[in-house]
Tab-separated table of C-alpha atoms in Angstrom:
chain	number	residue	atom	x	y	z
R	1	MET	CA	11.904	-151.802	34.544
R	2	SER	CA	9.536	-153.264	31.777
R	3	SER	CA	8.181	-151.074	28.970
R	4	GLN	CA	4.836	-151.069	30.710
R	5	ASP	CA	6.195	-149.415	33.754
R	6	ILE	CA	7.643	-146.384	31.860
R	7	PRO	CA	5.643	-143.315	32.884
R	8	GLU	CA	4.278	-141.022	30.137
R	9	GLU	CA	6.463	-138.063	31.413
R	10	ASN	CA	9.607	-140.020	30.315
R	11	LEU	CA	8.500	-140.165	26.722
R	12	PRO	CA	10.001	-137.812	24.268
R	13	ALA	CA	7.862	-134.727	23.908
R	14	GLU	CA	7.232	-135.145	20.227
R	15	GLN	CA	6.214	-138.769	20.605
R	16	SER	CA	3.958	-138.176	23.612
R	17	ALA	CA	2.261	-135.554	21.774
R	18	GLY	CA	1.935	-137.740	18.700
R	19	HIS	CA	0.316	-140.399	20.896
R	20	HIS	CA	-2.564	-138.225	21.780
R	21	GLU	CA	-2.848	-136.291	18.588
R	22	HIS	CA	-3.389	-139.419	16.491
R	23	GLY	CA	-5.637	-140.946	19.054
R	24	HIS	CA	-3.222	-143.766	19.866
R	25	GLY	CA	-4.572	-144.072	23.334
R	26	ALA	CA	-3.696	-142.972	26.755
R	27	VAL	CA	-0.593	-144.495	28.217
R	28	GLY	CA	-1.400	-146.605	31.076
R	29	VAL	CA	-0.795	-149.832	32.969
R	30	ALA	CA	-2.573	-153.081	32.262
R	31	ASP	CA	-5.156	-154.162	34.859
R	32	GLU	CA	-8.160	-156.461	34.958
R	33	ARG	CA	-10.436	-153.955	33.339
R	34	ASN	CA	-7.927	-153.018	30.622
R	35	PRO	CA	-5.376	-155.819	30.035
R	36	PHE	CA	-4.241	-154.243	26.830
R	37	ALA	CA	-3.409	-150.812	28.009
R	38	ASP	CA	-1.043	-148.849	25.793
R	39	PRO	CA	2.480	-149.050	27.414
R	40	GLY	CA	3.602	-146.116	25.221
R	41	LEU	CA	7.200	-145.990	23.682
R	42	PRO	CA	10.366	-146.209	25.484
R	43	PRO	CA	12.524	-143.027	25.685
R	44	HIS	CA	14.709	-142.424	22.578
R	45	GLU	CA	18.280	-143.349	23.168
R	46	HIS	CA	20.752	-141.203	20.927
R	47	ARG	CA	23.349	-143.081	18.886
R	48	VAL	CA	26.974	-141.998	19.121
R	49	GLN	CA	26.508	-140.681	15.465
R	50	ASP	CA	23.720	-138.261	16.656
R	51	ILE	CA	25.991	-136.541	19.204
R	52	ASP	CA	29.545	-136.866	17.692
R	53	GLU	CA	30.041	-135.541	14.211
R	54	ARG	CA	33.376	-137.397	14.131
R	55	ALA	CA	31.564	-140.561	14.475
R	56	ALA	CA	29.032	-139.522	11.904
R	57	LYS	CA	31.913	-138.818	9.481
R	58	ARG	CA	33.282	-142.266	10.130
R	59	SER	CA	30.016	-143.821	9.203
R	60	GLU	CA	29.684	-141.691	6.239
R	61	ARG	CA	33.072	-142.802	4.958
R	62	ALA	CA	32.170	-146.456	5.702
R	63	VAL	CA	29.049	-146.165	3.602
R	64	ALA	CA	31.023	-144.373	0.797
R	65	PHE	CA	33.629	-147.156	0.925
R	66	LEU	CA	30.974	-149.875	0.432
R	67	PHE	CA	29.397	-147.935	-2.446
R	68	THR	CA	32.783	-147.517	-3.977
R	69	LEU	CA	33.556	-151.176	-3.531
R	70	SER	CA	30.353	-151.984	-5.304
R	71	MET	CA	31.560	-149.841	-8.353
R	72	LEU	CA	35.015	-151.514	-8.409
R	73	ALA	CA	33.220	-154.992	-8.189
R	74	THR	CA	31.013	-154.059	-11.116
R	75	VAL	CA	34.049	-152.973	-13.156
R	76	GLY	CA	35.730	-156.225	-12.254
R	77	PHE	CA	32.588	-158.161	-13.413
R	78	ILE	CA	32.952	-156.507	-16.906
R	79	ALA	CA	36.715	-157.074	-16.893
R	80	SER	CA	36.285	-160.683	-15.896
R	81	TYR	CA	33.690	-161.340	-18.681
R	82	VAL	CA	35.901	-159.831	-21.352
R	83	ALA	CA	39.409	-161.128	-20.200
R	84	ILE	CA	38.787	-164.660	-18.788
R	85	PRO	CA	38.503	-167.556	-21.296
R	86	ALA	CA	35.301	-169.605	-21.039
R	87	ASP	CA	37.204	-172.838	-20.741
R	88	LYS	CA	39.719	-171.774	-18.047
R	89	SER	CA	39.387	-173.467	-14.617
R	90	VAL	CA	40.743	-172.680	-11.144
R	91	PHE	CA	40.972	-174.714	-7.934
R	92	VAL	CA	38.908	-173.197	-5.100
R	93	PHE	CA	39.460	-174.786	-1.758
R	94	PRO	CA	37.442	-176.761	-0.490
R	95	ILE	CA	34.993	-176.771	-3.434
R	96	GLY	CA	37.539	-178.054	-6.039
R	97	HIS	CA	37.894	-177.093	-9.684
R	98	LEU	CA	35.591	-174.442	-10.920
R	99	SER	CA	35.041	-172.461	-14.187
R	100	ALA	CA	37.291	-169.403	-13.749
R	101	LEU	CA	34.829	-167.328	-15.711
R	102	ASN	CA	31.826	-168.333	-13.596
R	103	PHE	CA	33.600	-168.048	-10.362
R	104	ALA	CA	34.777	-164.533	-11.148
R	105	LEU	CA	31.496	-163.291	-12.538
R	106	GLY	CA	29.514	-164.670	-9.395
R	107	LEU	CA	32.160	-163.159	-7.003
R	108	THR	CA	32.186	-159.771	-8.498
R	109	LEU	CA	28.472	-159.449	-9.065
R	110	GLY	CA	27.710	-160.729	-5.603
R	111	THR	CA	30.104	-158.243	-4.188
R	112	ALA	CA	28.550	-155.377	-6.106
R	113	LEU	CA	25.015	-156.236	-5.011
R	114	PHE	CA	25.940	-157.060	-1.428
R	115	THR	CA	27.895	-153.873	-0.799
R	116	ILE	CA	25.103	-151.682	-2.102
R	117	GLY	CA	22.846	-153.359	0.375
R	118	ALA	CA	25.293	-153.243	3.156
R	119	GLY	CA	25.925	-149.611	2.548
R	120	ALA	CA	22.206	-148.671	2.503
R	121	VAL	CA	21.609	-150.579	5.701
R	122	HIS	CA	24.634	-149.111	7.475
R	123	TRP	CA	23.513	-145.650	6.251
R	124	ALA	CA	20.086	-146.133	7.561
R	125	ARG	CA	21.127	-147.525	10.948
R	126	THR	CA	23.859	-145.021	11.675
R	127	LEU	CA	22.918	-141.541	10.046
R	128	MET	CA	19.185	-141.515	9.184
R	129	SER	CA	16.635	-140.703	11.863
R	130	ASP	CA	15.821	-143.644	14.126
R	131	VAL	CA	12.998	-141.957	16.267
R	132	GLU	CA	10.133	-144.395	16.579
R	133	VAL	CA	6.825	-143.032	15.563
R	134	ALA	CA	3.416	-144.722	16.241
R	135	ASP	CA	0.488	-143.929	13.998
R	136	GLU	CA	-3.031	-145.106	13.810
R	137	ARG	CA	-4.380	-146.840	10.769
R	138	HIS	CA	-6.272	-144.625	8.473
R	139	PRO	CA	-8.897	-145.279	5.738
R	140	ILE	CA	-7.528	-146.405	2.288
R	141	ALA	CA	-8.936	-143.221	0.716
R	142	ALA	CA	-6.614	-140.681	1.885
R	143	THR	CA	-8.082	-137.359	2.810
R	144	PRO	CA	-6.461	-134.063	1.700
R	145	GLU	CA	-5.070	-133.546	5.202
R	146	VAL	CA	-3.375	-137.092	5.132
R	147	ARG	CA	-1.966	-136.510	1.651
R	148	ALA	CA	-0.511	-133.223	2.950
R	149	LYS	CA	0.953	-134.948	5.995
R	150	VAL	CA	2.550	-137.668	3.716
R	151	HIS	CA	4.165	-134.967	1.569
R	152	GLU	CA	5.392	-133.208	4.707
R	153	ASP	CA	6.555	-136.526	6.283
R	154	PHE	CA	8.426	-137.240	2.847
R	155	LYS	CA	10.089	-133.797	2.999
R	156	GLN	CA	10.983	-134.256	6.649
R	157	GLY	CA	12.435	-137.752	5.817
R	158	ALA	CA	14.492	-136.470	2.956
R	159	LYS	CA	15.799	-133.826	5.287
R	160	GLU	CA	16.631	-136.188	8.035
R	161	SER	CA	18.387	-138.647	5.561
R	162	ALA	CA	21.029	-135.811	5.017
R	163	MET	CA	21.065	-136.447	1.325
R	164	GLY	CA	21.943	-132.923	0.671
R	165	ARG	CA	24.433	-132.610	3.430
R	166	ARG	CA	26.152	-135.958	3.115
R	167	LYS	CA	27.314	-135.417	-0.501
R	168	LEU	CA	30.041	-138.120	-0.352
R	169	ILE	CA	27.406	-140.864	0.433
R	170	ARG	CA	24.897	-139.492	-2.039
R	171	ASN	CA	27.500	-139.361	-4.937
R	172	THR	CA	29.037	-142.832	-4.243
R	173	MET	CA	25.509	-144.262	-3.979
R	174	PHE	CA	24.400	-142.816	-7.260
R	175	GLY	CA	27.604	-144.180	-8.820
R	176	ALA	CA	27.192	-147.697	-7.480
R	177	ILE	CA	23.455	-147.808	-8.508
R	178	ALA	CA	24.369	-146.465	-11.911
R	179	LEU	CA	27.049	-149.030	-12.571
R	180	VAL	CA	25.378	-152.241	-11.356
R	181	PRO	CA	23.031	-152.326	-14.297
R	182	LEU	CA	26.083	-152.572	-16.657
R	183	SER	CA	26.434	-156.195	-15.450
R	184	GLY	CA	23.096	-157.016	-17.047
R	185	VAL	CA	24.021	-154.976	-20.181
R	186	VAL	CA	27.168	-156.874	-20.621
R	187	LEU	CA	25.358	-160.265	-20.241
R	188	LEU	CA	23.404	-159.197	-23.416
R	189	ARG	CA	26.575	-160.177	-25.276
R	190	ASP	CA	25.610	-163.868	-24.928
R	191	LEU	CA	22.247	-163.383	-26.705
R	192	GLY	CA	24.076	-164.266	-29.957
R	193	PRO	CA	27.330	-164.015	-31.994
R	194	LEU	CA	28.962	-160.779	-32.706
R	195	PRO	CA	28.979	-159.732	-36.291
R	196	GLU	CA	32.306	-161.044	-37.447
R	197	ASP	CA	33.861	-162.558	-40.547
R	198	LYS	CA	35.411	-165.672	-38.987
R	199	LEU	CA	33.005	-167.938	-41.041
R	200	ARG	CA	34.407	-166.376	-44.155
R	201	HIS	CA	37.932	-167.791	-43.554
R	202	THR	CA	39.559	-171.116	-42.853
R	203	LEU	CA	43.219	-172.010	-42.039
R	204	TRP	CA	43.904	-172.477	-45.778
R	205	ALA	CA	46.320	-169.945	-47.136
R	206	LYS	CA	48.827	-169.473	-49.913
R	207	GLY	CA	51.741	-172.008	-49.459
R	208	LYS	CA	49.837	-174.202	-46.866
R	209	LEU	CA	50.598	-177.906	-47.567
R	210	LEU	CA	47.721	-180.503	-48.020
R	211	VAL	CA	48.334	-182.996	-45.253
R	212	ASN	CA	46.760	-186.475	-45.492
R	213	MET	CA	44.324	-186.956	-42.645
R	214	ASN	CA	45.277	-190.660	-42.219
R	215	THR	CA	49.068	-190.563	-42.520
R	216	ASN	CA	49.636	-186.974	-41.300
R	217	GLU	CA	52.171	-186.646	-44.231
R	218	PRO	CA	52.204	-183.904	-46.991
R	219	LEU	CA	50.726	-185.094	-50.200
R	220	ARG	CA	52.567	-185.282	-53.510
R	221	PRO	CA	50.479	-185.601	-56.800
R	222	SER	CA	51.790	-189.267	-57.130
R	223	ASP	CA	49.961	-190.072	-53.889
R	224	VAL	CA	46.615	-189.317	-55.406
R	225	ALA	CA	45.436	-192.062	-57.921
R	226	VAL	CA	42.804	-191.633	-60.500
R	227	GLY	CA	39.429	-192.564	-59.061
R	228	SER	CA	40.533	-192.319	-55.396
R	229	LEU	CA	39.176	-190.159	-52.648
R	230	THR	CA	41.592	-188.650	-50.059
R	231	PHE	CA	40.839	-186.395	-47.151
R	232	ALA	CA	43.341	-183.606	-46.176
R	233	LYS	CA	43.852	-180.937	-43.651
R	234	PRO	CA	46.074	-177.838	-43.524
R	235	GLU	CA	49.662	-177.995	-42.579
R	236	GLY	CA	50.123	-177.229	-38.837
R	237	LEU	CA	46.654	-178.282	-37.700
R	238	GLU	CA	46.975	-181.195	-35.248
R	239	GLU	CA	44.367	-183.211	-33.385
R	240	HIS	CA	45.659	-182.291	-30.004
R	241	ASP	CA	45.217	-178.522	-30.689
R	242	GLU	CA	42.612	-176.866	-28.445
R	243	ASP	CA	40.628	-175.504	-31.429
R	244	PHE	CA	41.043	-178.415	-33.747
R	245	GLN	CA	37.295	-179.342	-33.994
R	246	ASN	CA	36.277	-175.819	-34.771
R	247	GLU	CA	39.088	-175.412	-37.434
R	248	ILE	CA	38.656	-178.758	-39.149
R	249	ALA	CA	34.981	-178.176	-39.433
R	250	LYS	CA	35.796	-175.367	-41.860
R	251	ALA	CA	38.973	-176.606	-43.401
R	252	ALA	CA	38.235	-180.255	-44.015
R	253	LEU	CA	39.155	-181.097	-47.621
R	254	MET	CA	38.507	-183.916	-50.052
R	255	ILE	CA	40.800	-184.547	-52.964
R	256	VAL	CA	39.936	-186.486	-56.171
R	257	ARG	CA	41.916	-187.172	-59.151
R	258	LEU	CA	40.060	-187.026	-62.537
R	259	GLN	CA	41.217	-187.265	-66.093
R	260	PRO	CA	41.569	-183.612	-67.147
R	261	GLU	CA	39.578	-184.117	-70.238
R	262	ASN	CA	36.750	-185.300	-67.915
R	263	ILE	CA	36.554	-181.991	-66.118
R	264	LYS	CA	33.652	-179.876	-67.615
R	265	ASP	CA	33.903	-176.692	-65.573
R	266	LYS	CA	36.724	-174.221	-66.873
R	267	ARG	CA	37.528	-172.699	-63.541
R	268	GLU	CA	37.620	-176.146	-61.758
R	269	LEU	CA	40.342	-177.226	-64.402
R	270	GLU	CA	42.416	-174.092	-63.848
R	271	TRP	CA	42.287	-174.533	-60.100
R	272	SER	CA	43.397	-178.006	-60.248
R	273	HIS	CA	46.769	-179.755	-60.827
R	274	GLU	CA	47.009	-182.550	-63.286
R	275	GLY	CA	43.411	-183.358	-62.740
R	276	ILE	CA	43.720	-183.277	-58.963
R	277	VAL	CA	40.773	-181.291	-57.542
R	278	ALA	CA	40.332	-180.125	-53.930
R	279	TYR	CA	36.792	-179.352	-52.598
R	280	SER	CA	35.404	-178.725	-49.161
R	281	LYS	CA	34.278	-181.914	-47.413
R	282	ILE	CA	31.440	-179.932	-45.689
R	283	CYS	CA	28.060	-180.377	-47.152
R	284	THR	CA	26.331	-177.042	-47.937
R	285	HIS	CA	23.040	-178.515	-46.585
R	286	VAL	CA	23.399	-178.919	-42.847
R	287	GLY	CA	27.203	-179.403	-42.610
R	288	CYS	CA	27.640	-183.154	-42.656
R	289	PRO	CA	30.985	-184.506	-43.752
R	290	ILE	CA	30.763	-185.938	-47.287
R	291	SER	CA	32.469	-189.346	-47.584
R	292	LEU	CA	30.844	-191.291	-50.323
R	293	TYR	CA	32.321	-191.161	-53.864
R	294	GLU	CA	31.046	-192.732	-57.007
R	295	GLN	CA	34.154	-193.433	-59.239
R	296	GLN	CA	32.400	-193.885	-62.574
R	297	THR	CA	30.059	-190.800	-62.302
R	298	HIS	CA	32.456	-188.635	-60.287
R	299	HIS	CA	29.675	-187.830	-57.916
R	300	VAL	CA	29.967	-187.407	-54.196
R	301	LEU	CA	27.108	-188.132	-51.800
R	302	CYS	CA	26.386	-186.657	-48.337
R	303	PRO	CA	25.235	-189.579	-46.266
R	304	CYS	CA	22.881	-187.520	-44.034
R	305	HIS	CA	20.244	-186.228	-46.638
R	306	GLN	CA	21.615	-187.615	-49.829
R	307	SER	CA	22.668	-184.327	-51.417
R	308	THR	CA	24.664	-185.131	-54.535
R	309	PHE	CA	27.485	-183.157	-56.066
R	310	ASP	CA	29.121	-183.566	-59.519
R	311	LEU	CA	32.928	-183.151	-59.025
R	312	SER	CA	33.526	-183.085	-62.742
R	313	ASP	CA	31.275	-180.042	-63.056
R	314	GLY	CA	32.279	-177.560	-60.366
R	315	ALA	CA	30.747	-179.650	-57.583
R	316	ARG	CA	27.277	-178.440	-58.523
R	317	VAL	CA	24.195	-179.828	-56.807
R	318	ILE	CA	22.469	-182.455	-58.976
R	319	PHE	CA	20.285	-184.015	-56.272
R	320	GLY	CA	19.089	-183.288	-52.736
R	321	PRO	CA	18.335	-180.339	-50.478
R	322	ALA	CA	21.863	-178.703	-50.593
R	323	GLY	CA	21.567	-175.000	-51.620
R	324	HIS	CA	24.770	-174.503	-53.591
R	325	ALA	CA	27.777	-176.237	-54.899
R	326	LEU	CA	30.852	-177.234	-52.726
R	327	PRO	CA	33.539	-174.516	-52.557
R	328	GLN	CA	36.700	-175.396	-54.355
R	329	LEU	CA	40.273	-174.804	-53.063
R	330	ARG	CA	42.815	-173.751	-55.695
R	331	ILE	CA	45.887	-175.922	-55.504
R	332	GLY	CA	49.294	-176.309	-57.085
R	333	VAL	CA	52.696	-177.839	-56.359
R	334	ASN	CA	55.574	-176.270	-54.653
R	335	ASP	CA	59.341	-176.489	-55.457
R	336	GLU	CA	59.703	-179.652	-53.448
R	337	GLY	CA	56.915	-181.377	-55.395
R	338	TYR	CA	54.214	-181.339	-52.586
R	339	LEU	CA	50.618	-180.193	-53.249
R	340	GLU	CA	49.889	-176.803	-51.683
R	341	ALA	CA	47.020	-174.358	-51.431
R	342	ARG	CA	47.201	-171.117	-53.511
R	343	GLY	CA	44.900	-169.273	-51.073
R	344	ASP	CA	41.775	-169.703	-48.930
R	345	PHE	CA	38.378	-170.765	-50.302
R	346	GLU	CA	36.947	-167.919	-52.197
R	347	GLU	CA	33.481	-168.398	-50.783
R	348	PRO	CA	32.358	-169.429	-47.245
R	349	VAL	CA	32.174	-173.258	-46.665
R	350	GLY	CA	29.320	-175.023	-45.005
R	351	PRO	CA	25.611	-174.490	-44.827
R	352	ALA	CA	23.370	-171.484	-44.611
R	353	PHE	CA	26.272	-169.113	-44.273
R	354	TRP	CA	24.397	-165.942	-44.868
R	355	GLU	CA	21.751	-166.916	-42.243
R	356	ARG	CA	24.557	-167.549	-39.592
R	357	GLY	CA	26.410	-164.293	-40.465
């Protein structure tokens, strides 16, 4: 039987009354004079949850499970963000190698959002009222009667949703919705670096040997000739290390041997060994590596923007845009005759430190 053949007496009483009350038109059969007769609504078919409270409880638990799964996925999102290194990769068949962090964040956030939506849909389809109601269009400017009806319908809908009676669903839904925004809050972490002191320190420490960058051997005072320029790195830092580039960018050292009587700065002389001075190789302008040395003037020149530093006078700036002198590393000789650091740089190396934090 088609929907047009359903007699009006088979309609639910509240729906049939609603048809005529709202001027929806009399239920009839289409003919030549009225090809668009209102066929009415089919009789309402009750769901199993409407007549079996045990089935309703099962649906309630299913919805609560989905909301709880959303909460767990949100917690997993935050844990993945904190625990998984950004450079770690995993193999996912059949896609291939992926970033472990991106894969975990996408999987957990997708699960959190999907289960909230699935829980809401399952709740609406199995536990909320599914009675079809037809209503005529009304003017945009609602009358007081319409507003009163909307308020009444809202109250009726809230009652039929069983928000008050289905407390398990309500509480788990609130929990899932409350936790999901935490995913976005955690992502605010990537707006900038955390306030740390990692730029204040390098790998240099008391007792660290000065290792020649070219030979990878510890340096003795006899290895540094007057007027020569030697580049050094801290003992234990190797080029195959994962963080080599980050660490050498702070710890790169240039070593020059001067005649002690040519050193004008008192502290520079105290921190040197037999005229051997060690300064940061990183220019204090924009961080370029300094590599040009004038033997006669004891000046070092940055090749990027021509900032010039006087190594005989505390490596102060004598030309160019650099803002401050190169940091000096205090050095000495250990019992075996090798050059070693007496500590870390006392001031941060590199450019614009206070702006970078």
